[in-house]
Amino acid sequence: EPEVTQTPSHQVTQMGQEVILRCVPISNHLYFYWYRQILGQKVEFLVSFYNNEISEKSEIFDDQFSVERPDGSNFTLKIRSTKLEDSAMYFCASSEGGGPGNEQFFGPGTRLTVL
Amino acid sequence: GQNIDQPTEMTATEGAIVQINCTYQTSGFNGLFWYQQHAGEAPTFLSYNVLDGLEEKGRFSSFLSRSKGYSYLLLKELQMKDSASYLCAAKNSGNTPLVFGKGTRLSVIA
């Protein structure tokens, strides 16, 4: 069964460093998302991406964040200068369509720890 | 504004039935989703409702009342492996992201 994959599974970084989290969405999916989940808290939306551009972003997704689809398979989230409060589990998700009933499939997540 | 409320924790006995409730307030409405999340893992899709009524999928059923802004997830014949967090999530409209509740942590005991 096709699945969303993410690398790395764990990333430890120093405050102020740049990190890139990588995702490979399901191959025939057109909509891509990044969510994050701080330990013990709810899953929060960061950004959605369709047709090679951001379609929606939350207040969390400030200038420190950027997304890119560098080729036909990868979808990346970059945090330019990490802060302690960026420590969280980051989930990539994809869906075939954007309308109602289009299930979003989540990847296994990258646990980011900022020291 | 958007608000999704669900109980923080529930405990139920193996073999029993449990109902997890969710109330939502969103600016628009385009579907209510239930996801299961085991500790340290990704959410996995369980069910989706956009019309009023009950959707059944094996041991799992989900109900929606749009007029009341209310949904529940029903789990039958509980198994120990059902111990997990159950996340209620709503979509406002079209291609919009999921808005998640805080999740209900279900503990299944023998």
PDB file of N, CA, C and O in Angstrom, chain A residues 31 33 35 37 42-43 45 50 55-56 89 91 98-109 111, chain B residues 30-31 33 35 37 40-43 45 48 50 87 91 93-103:
ATOM      1  N   TYR A  31      -2.095  17.286  -3.314  1.00  0.00           N
ATOM      2  CA  TYR A  31      -2.140  18.258  -2.231  1.00  0.00           C
ATOM      3  C   TYR A  31      -1.211  17.797  -1.123  1.00  0.00           C
ATOM      4  O   TYR A  31      -1.255  16.639  -0.716  1.00  0.00           O
ATOM      5  N   TYR A  33       0.746  18.775   2.755  1.00  0.00           N
ATOM      6  CA  TYR A  33       0.542  19.546   3.991  1.00  0.00           C
ATOM      7  C   TYR A  33       1.702  19.283   4.948  1.00  0.00           C
ATOM      8  O   TYR A  33       2.286  18.203   4.951  1.00  0.00           O
ATOM      9  N   TYR A  35       2.088  19.559   9.184  1.00  0.00           N
ATOM     10  CA  TYR A  35       1.487  19.786  10.493  1.00  0.00           C
ATOM     11  C   TYR A  35       2.595  19.601  11.524  1.00  0.00           C
ATOM     12  O   TYR A  35       3.598  18.946  11.265  1.00  0.00           O
ATOM     13  N   GLN A  37       3.172  18.805  15.949  1.00  0.00           N
ATOM     14  CA  GLN A  37       2.548  18.429  17.211  1.00  0.00           C
ATOM     15  C   GLN A  37       3.596  18.551  18.304  1.00  0.00           C
ATOM     16  O   GLN A  37       4.519  17.730  18.384  1.00  0.00           O
ATOM     17  N   LYS A  42      -2.070  19.306  20.725  1.00  0.00           N
ATOM     18  CA  LYS A  42      -2.806  18.856  19.558  1.00  0.00           C
ATOM     19  C   LYS A  42      -2.009  19.051  18.267  1.00  0.00           C
ATOM     20  O   LYS A  42      -1.028  19.789  18.232  1.00  0.00           O
ATOM     21  N   VAL A  43      -2.436  18.354  17.251  1.00  0.00           N
ATOM     22  CA  VAL A  43      -1.847  18.498  15.923  1.00  0.00           C
ATOM     23  C   VAL A  43      -2.269  19.859  15.360  1.00  0.00           C
ATOM     24  O   VAL A  43      -3.453  20.204  15.350  1.00  0.00           O
ATOM     25  N   PHE A  45      -1.927  22.732  12.141  1.00  0.00           N
ATOM     26  CA  PHE A  45      -1.640  22.945  10.732  1.00  0.00           C
ATOM     27  C   PHE A  45      -0.565  24.019  10.560  1.00  0.00           C
ATOM     28  O   PHE A  45      -0.572  25.047  11.242  1.00  0.00           O
ATOM     29  N   TYR A  50      -0.198  23.277  -3.181  1.00  0.00           N
ATOM     30  CA  TYR A  50      -0.850  22.687  -4.343  1.00  0.00           C
ATOM     31  C   TYR A  50      -0.391  23.403  -5.593  1.00  0.00           C
ATOM     32  O   TYR A  50      -0.248  24.628  -5.580  1.00  0.00           O
ATOM     33  N   SER A  55      -1.002  27.159  -0.748  1.00  0.00           N
ATOM     34  CA  SER A  55      -2.415  27.502  -0.877  1.00  0.00           C
ATOM     35  C   SER A  55      -2.974  28.087   0.406  1.00  0.00           C
ATOM     36  O   SER A  55      -3.889  28.903   0.376  1.00  0.00           O
ATOM     37  N   GLU A  56      -2.410  27.701   1.526  1.00  0.00           N
ATOM     38  CA  GLU A  56      -2.851  28.251   2.797  1.00  0.00           C
ATOM     39  C   GLU A  56      -1.742  28.070   3.824  1.00  0.00           C
ATOM     40  O   GLU A  56      -0.985  27.110   3.761  1.00  0.00           O
ATOM     41  N   MET A  89       7.029  17.260  16.903  1.00  0.00           N
ATOM     42  CA  MET A  89       6.928  16.241  15.865  1.00  0.00           C
ATOM     43  C   MET A  89       6.339  16.934  14.640  1.00  0.00           C
ATOM     44  O   MET A  89       5.318  17.632  14.753  1.00  0.00           O
ATOM     45  N   PHE A  91       4.711  16.443  10.986  1.00  0.00           N
ATOM     46  CA  PHE A  91       4.076  15.456  10.116  1.00  0.00           C
ATOM     47  C   PHE A  91       3.831  16.052   8.735  1.00  0.00           C
ATOM     48  O   PHE A  91       3.286  17.154   8.620  1.00  0.00           O
ATOM     49  N   GLY A  98      -8.535  17.920  -3.063  1.00  0.00           N
ATOM     50  CA  GLY A  98      -8.664  18.859  -1.957  1.00  0.00           C
ATOM     51  C   GLY A  98     -10.076  18.987  -1.436  1.00  0.00           C
ATOM     52  O   GLY A  98     -10.314  19.635  -0.436  1.00  0.00           O
ATOM     53  N   GLY A  99     -11.012  18.375  -2.101  1.00  0.00           N
ATOM     54  CA  GLY A  99     -12.407  18.544  -1.726  1.00  0.00           C
ATOM     55  C   GLY A  99     -12.808  17.687  -0.552  1.00  0.00           C
ATOM     56  O   GLY A  99     -11.983  17.001   0.047  1.00  0.00           O
ATOM     57  N   PRO A 100     -14.097  17.734  -0.209  1.00  0.00           N
ATOM     58  CA  PRO A 100     -14.575  16.959   0.934  1.00  0.00           C
ATOM     59  C   PRO A 100     -14.341  15.471   0.738  1.00  0.00           C
ATOM     60  O   PRO A 100     -14.413  14.969  -0.379  1.00  0.00           O
ATOM     61  N   GLY A 101     -14.071  14.811   1.851  1.00  0.00           N
ATOM     62  CA  GLY A 101     -13.879  13.365   1.792  1.00  0.00           C
ATOM     63  C   GLY A 101     -12.524  12.932   1.312  1.00  0.00           C
ATOM     64  O   GLY A 101     -12.235  11.741   1.293  1.00  0.00           O
ATOM     65  N   ASN A 102     -11.670  13.866   0.926  1.00  0.00           N
ATOM     66  CA  ASN A 102     -10.324  13.464   0.517  1.00  0.00           C
ATOM     67  C   ASN A 102      -9.470  13.268   1.748  1.00  0.00           C
ATOM     68  O   ASN A 102      -9.026  14.221   2.382  1.00  0.00           O
ATOM     69  N   GLU A 103      -9.251  12.000   2.037  1.00  0.00           N
ATOM     70  CA  GLU A 103      -8.489  11.642   3.218  1.00  0.00           C
ATOM     71  C   GLU A 103      -7.061  12.125   3.102  1.00  0.00           C
ATOM     72  O   GLU A 103      -6.434  12.011   2.041  1.00  0.00           O
ATOM     73  N   GLN A 104      -6.558  12.686   4.178  1.00  0.00           N
ATOM     74  CA  GLN A 104      -5.154  13.062   4.226  1.00  0.00           C
ATOM     75  C   GLN A 104      -4.384  11.915   4.871  1.00  0.00           C
ATOM     76  O   GLN A 104      -4.705  11.471   5.964  1.00  0.00           O
ATOM     77  N   PHE A 105      -3.375  11.457   4.159  1.00  0.00           N
ATOM     78  CA  PHE A 105      -2.525  10.388   4.650  1.00  0.00           C
ATOM     79  C   PHE A 105      -1.290  11.021   5.288  1.00  0.00           C
ATOM     80  O   PHE A 105      -0.606  11.832   4.657  1.00  0.00           O
ATOM     81  N   PHE A 106      -1.011  10.612   6.521  1.00  0.00           N
ATOM     82  CA  PHE A 106       0.096  11.199   7.259  1.00  0.00           C
ATOM     83  C   PHE A 106       1.340  10.314   7.178  1.00  0.00           C
ATOM     84  O   PHE A 106       1.256   9.081   7.200  1.00  0.00           O
ATOM     85  N   GLY A 107       2.480  10.977   7.114  1.00  0.00           N
ATOM     86  CA  GLY A 107       3.743  10.267   7.227  1.00  0.00           C
ATOM     87  C   GLY A 107       4.043   9.968   8.680  1.00  0.00           C
ATOM     88  O   GLY A 107       3.330  10.427   9.578  1.00  0.00           O
ATOM     89  N   PRO A 108       5.132   9.212   8.928  1.00  0.00           N
ATOM     90  CA  PRO A 108       5.460   8.795  10.295  1.00  0.00           C
ATOM     91  C   PRO A 108       6.000   9.914  11.169  1.00  0.00           C
ATOM     92  O   PRO A 108       6.101   9.746  12.380  1.00  0.00           O
ATOM     93  N   GLY A 109       6.345  11.043  10.568  1.00  0.00           N
ATOM     94  CA  GLY A 109       6.796  12.184  11.347  1.00  0.00           C
ATOM     95  C   GLY A 109       8.301  12.264  11.511  1.00  0.00           C
ATOM     96  O   GLY A 109       9.015  11.266  11.401  1.00  0.00           O
ATOM     97  N   ARG A 111      10.813  13.809  14.445  1.00  0.00           N
ATOM     98  CA  ARG A 111      10.880  14.436  15.767  1.00  0.00           C
ATOM     99  C   ARG A 111      12.052  15.403  15.772  1.00  0.00           C
ATOM    100  O   ARG A 111      13.208  14.986  15.660  1.00  0.00           O
TER     101      ARG A 111
ATOM    102  N   ASN B  30     -17.044  21.256   5.999  1.00  0.00           N
ATOM    103  CA  ASN B  30     -16.885  20.425   4.823  1.00  0.00           C
ATOM    104  C   ASN B  30     -16.388  19.043   5.213  1.00  0.00           C
ATOM    105  O   ASN B  30     -15.618  18.442   4.484  1.00  0.00           O
ATOM    106  N   GLY B  31     -16.817  18.570   6.365  1.00  0.00           N
ATOM    107  CA  GLY B  31     -16.485  17.203   6.729  1.00  0.00           C
ATOM    108  C   GLY B  31     -15.868  17.083   8.114  1.00  0.00           C
ATOM    109  O   GLY B  31     -15.182  17.981   8.592  1.00  0.00           O
ATOM    110  N   PHE B  33     -13.661  14.348  10.479  1.00  0.00           N
ATOM    111  CA  PHE B  33     -12.786  13.184  10.380  1.00  0.00           C
ATOM    112  C   PHE B  33     -12.430  12.676  11.765  1.00  0.00           C
ATOM    113  O   PHE B  33     -12.306  13.460  12.712  1.00  0.00           O
ATOM    114  N   TYR B  35      -9.332  10.350  13.486  1.00  0.00           N
ATOM    115  CA  TYR B  35      -8.044   9.720  13.300  1.00  0.00           C
ATOM    116  C   TYR B  35      -7.673   9.009  14.609  1.00  0.00           C
ATOM    117  O   TYR B  35      -8.036   9.444  15.707  1.00  0.00           O
ATOM    118  N   GLN B  37      -4.322   7.828  16.844  1.00  0.00           N
ATOM    119  CA  GLN B  37      -2.886   8.092  16.960  1.00  0.00           C
ATOM    120  C   GLN B  37      -2.327   7.344  18.163  1.00  0.00           C
ATOM    121  O   GLN B  37      -2.668   7.650  19.316  1.00  0.00           O
ATOM    122  N   GLY B  40       3.612   8.527  19.880  1.00  0.00           N
ATOM    123  CA  GLY B  40       4.831   8.635  19.088  1.00  0.00           C
ATOM    124  C   GLY B  40       4.676   8.289  17.620  1.00  0.00           C
ATOM    125  O   GLY B  40       5.675   8.228  16.893  1.00  0.00           O
ATOM    126  N   GLU B  41       3.452   8.067  17.190  1.00  0.00           N
ATOM    127  CA  GLU B  41       3.218   7.693  15.794  1.00  0.00           C
ATOM    128  C   GLU B  41       2.347   8.719  15.091  1.00  0.00           C
ATOM    129  O   GLU B  41       1.838   9.656  15.689  1.00  0.00           O
ATOM    130  N   ALA B  42       2.187   8.531  13.790  1.00  0.00           N
ATOM    131  CA  ALA B  42       1.380   9.441  12.988  1.00  0.00           C
ATOM    132  C   ALA B  42      -0.101   9.140  13.159  1.00  0.00           C
ATOM    133  O   ALA B  42      -0.487   7.998  13.451  1.00  0.00           O
ATOM    134  N   PRO B  43      -0.956  10.142  12.962  1.00  0.00           N
ATOM    135  CA  PRO B  43      -2.397   9.876  12.928  1.00  0.00           C
ATOM    136  C   PRO B  43      -2.742   8.988  11.734  1.00  0.00           C
ATOM    137  O   PRO B  43      -2.217   9.172  10.639  1.00  0.00           O
ATOM    138  N   PHE B  45      -6.103   7.483   9.532  1.00  0.00           N
ATOM    139  CA  PHE B  45      -7.500   7.779   9.240  1.00  0.00           C
ATOM    140  C   PHE B  45      -8.408   6.643   9.689  1.00  0.00           C
ATOM    141  O   PHE B  45      -8.127   5.468   9.459  1.00  0.00           O
ATOM    142  N   TYR B  48     -14.881   9.265   8.132  1.00  0.00           N
ATOM    143  CA  TYR B  48     -15.229  10.585   7.617  1.00  0.00           C
ATOM    144  C   TYR B  48     -16.741  10.699   7.506  1.00  0.00           C
ATOM    145  O   TYR B  48     -17.403   9.764   7.033  1.00  0.00           O
ATOM    146  N   VAL B  50     -19.734  13.663   6.234  1.00  0.00           N
ATOM    147  CA  VAL B  50     -20.083  15.007   5.784  1.00  0.00           C
ATOM    148  C   VAL B  50     -21.601  15.208   5.832  1.00  0.00           C
ATOM    149  O   VAL B  50     -22.070  16.328   5.987  1.00  0.00           O
ATOM    150  N   LEU B  87      -8.472  11.394  17.561  1.00  0.00           N
ATOM    151  CA  LEU B  87      -8.484  12.805  17.201  1.00  0.00           C
ATOM    152  C   LEU B  87      -9.694  13.123  16.333  1.00  0.00           C
ATOM    153  O   LEU B  87      -9.897  12.478  15.303  1.00  0.00           O
ATOM    154  N   LYS B  91     -12.983  20.005   8.670  1.00  0.00           N
ATOM    155  CA  LYS B  91     -12.542  20.799   7.529  1.00  0.00           C
ATOM    156  C   LYS B  91     -13.553  21.925   7.341  1.00  0.00           C
ATOM    157  O   LYS B  91     -14.755  21.673   7.343  1.00  0.00           O
ATOM    158  N   SER B  93     -13.804  24.122   4.562  1.00  0.00           N
ATOM    159  CA  SER B  93     -14.356  24.131   3.209  1.00  0.00           C
ATOM    160  C   SER B  93     -13.281  23.703   2.232  1.00  0.00           C
ATOM    161  O   SER B  93     -12.098  23.870   2.484  1.00  0.00           O
ATOM    162  N   GLY B  94     -13.704  23.100   1.142  1.00  0.00           N
ATOM    163  CA  GLY B  94     -12.842  22.796   0.007  1.00  0.00           C
ATOM    164  C   GLY B  94     -11.463  22.306   0.382  1.00  0.00           C
ATOM    165  O   GLY B  94     -11.292  21.437   1.214  1.00  0.00           O
ATOM    166  N   ASN B  95     -10.487  22.913  -0.219  1.00  0.00           N
ATOM    167  CA  ASN B  95      -9.112  22.511   0.028  1.00  0.00           C
ATOM    168  C   ASN B  95      -8.557  23.272   1.229  1.00  0.00           C
ATOM    169  O   ASN B  95      -7.712  24.146   1.101  1.00  0.00           O
ATOM    170  N   THR B  96      -9.072  22.967   2.395  1.00  0.00           N
ATOM    171  CA  THR B  96      -8.561  23.609   3.599  1.00  0.00           C
ATOM    172  C   THR B  96      -7.973  22.533   4.499  1.00  0.00           C
ATOM    173  O   THR B  96      -8.317  21.360   4.381  1.00  0.00           O
ATOM    174  N   PRO B  97      -7.098  22.948   5.376  1.00  0.00           N
ATOM    175  CA  PRO B  97      -6.466  21.946   6.226  1.00  0.00           C
ATOM    176  C   PRO B  97      -7.428  21.426   7.288  1.00  0.00           C
ATOM    177  O   PRO B  97      -8.482  21.989   7.529  1.00  0.00           O
ATOM    178  N   LEU B  98      -7.021  20.344   7.901  1.00  0.00           N
ATOM    179  CA  LEU B  98      -7.768  19.792   9.022  1.00  0.00           C
ATOM    180  C   LEU B  98      -7.505  20.628  10.265  1.00  0.00           C
ATOM    181  O   LEU B  98      -6.376  21.015  10.539  1.00  0.00           O
ATOM    182  N   VAL B  99      -8.567  20.874  11.016  1.00  0.00           N
ATOM    183  CA  VAL B  99      -8.443  21.523  12.322  1.00  0.00           C
ATOM    184  C   VAL B  99      -8.697  20.438  13.353  1.00  0.00           C
ATOM    185  O   VAL B  99      -9.795  19.870  13.398  1.00  0.00           O
ATOM    186  N   PHE B 100      -7.705  20.162  14.147  1.00  0.00           N
ATOM    187  CA  PHE B 100      -7.781  19.039  15.081  1.00  0.00           C
ATOM    188  C   PHE B 100      -8.215  19.472  16.471  1.00  0.00           C
ATOM    189  O   PHE B 100      -7.869  20.565  16.939  1.00  0.00           O
ATOM    190  N   GLY B 101      -8.933  18.585  17.151  1.00  0.00           N
ATOM    191  CA  GLY B 101      -9.133  18.725  18.569  1.00  0.00           C
ATOM    192  C   GLY B 101      -7.898  18.220  19.299  1.00  0.00           C
ATOM    193  O   GLY B 101      -6.945  17.730  18.673  1.00  0.00           O
ATOM    194  N   LYS B 102      -7.911  18.312  20.614  1.00  0.00           N
ATOM    195  CA  LYS B 102      -6.742  17.907  21.393  1.00  0.00           C
ATOM    196  C   LYS B 102      -6.599  16.401  21.513  1.00  0.00           C
ATOM    197  O   LYS B 102      -5.574  15.912  21.958  1.00  0.00           O
ATOM    198  N   GLY B 103      -7.647  15.690  21.114  1.00  0.00           N
ATOM    199  CA  GLY B 103      -7.569  14.243  21.168  1.00  0.00           C
ATOM    200  C   GLY B 103      -8.088  13.681  22.484  1.00  0.00           C
ATOM    201  O   GLY B 103      -8.010  14.334  23.531  1.00  0.00           O
TER     202      GLY B 103
END
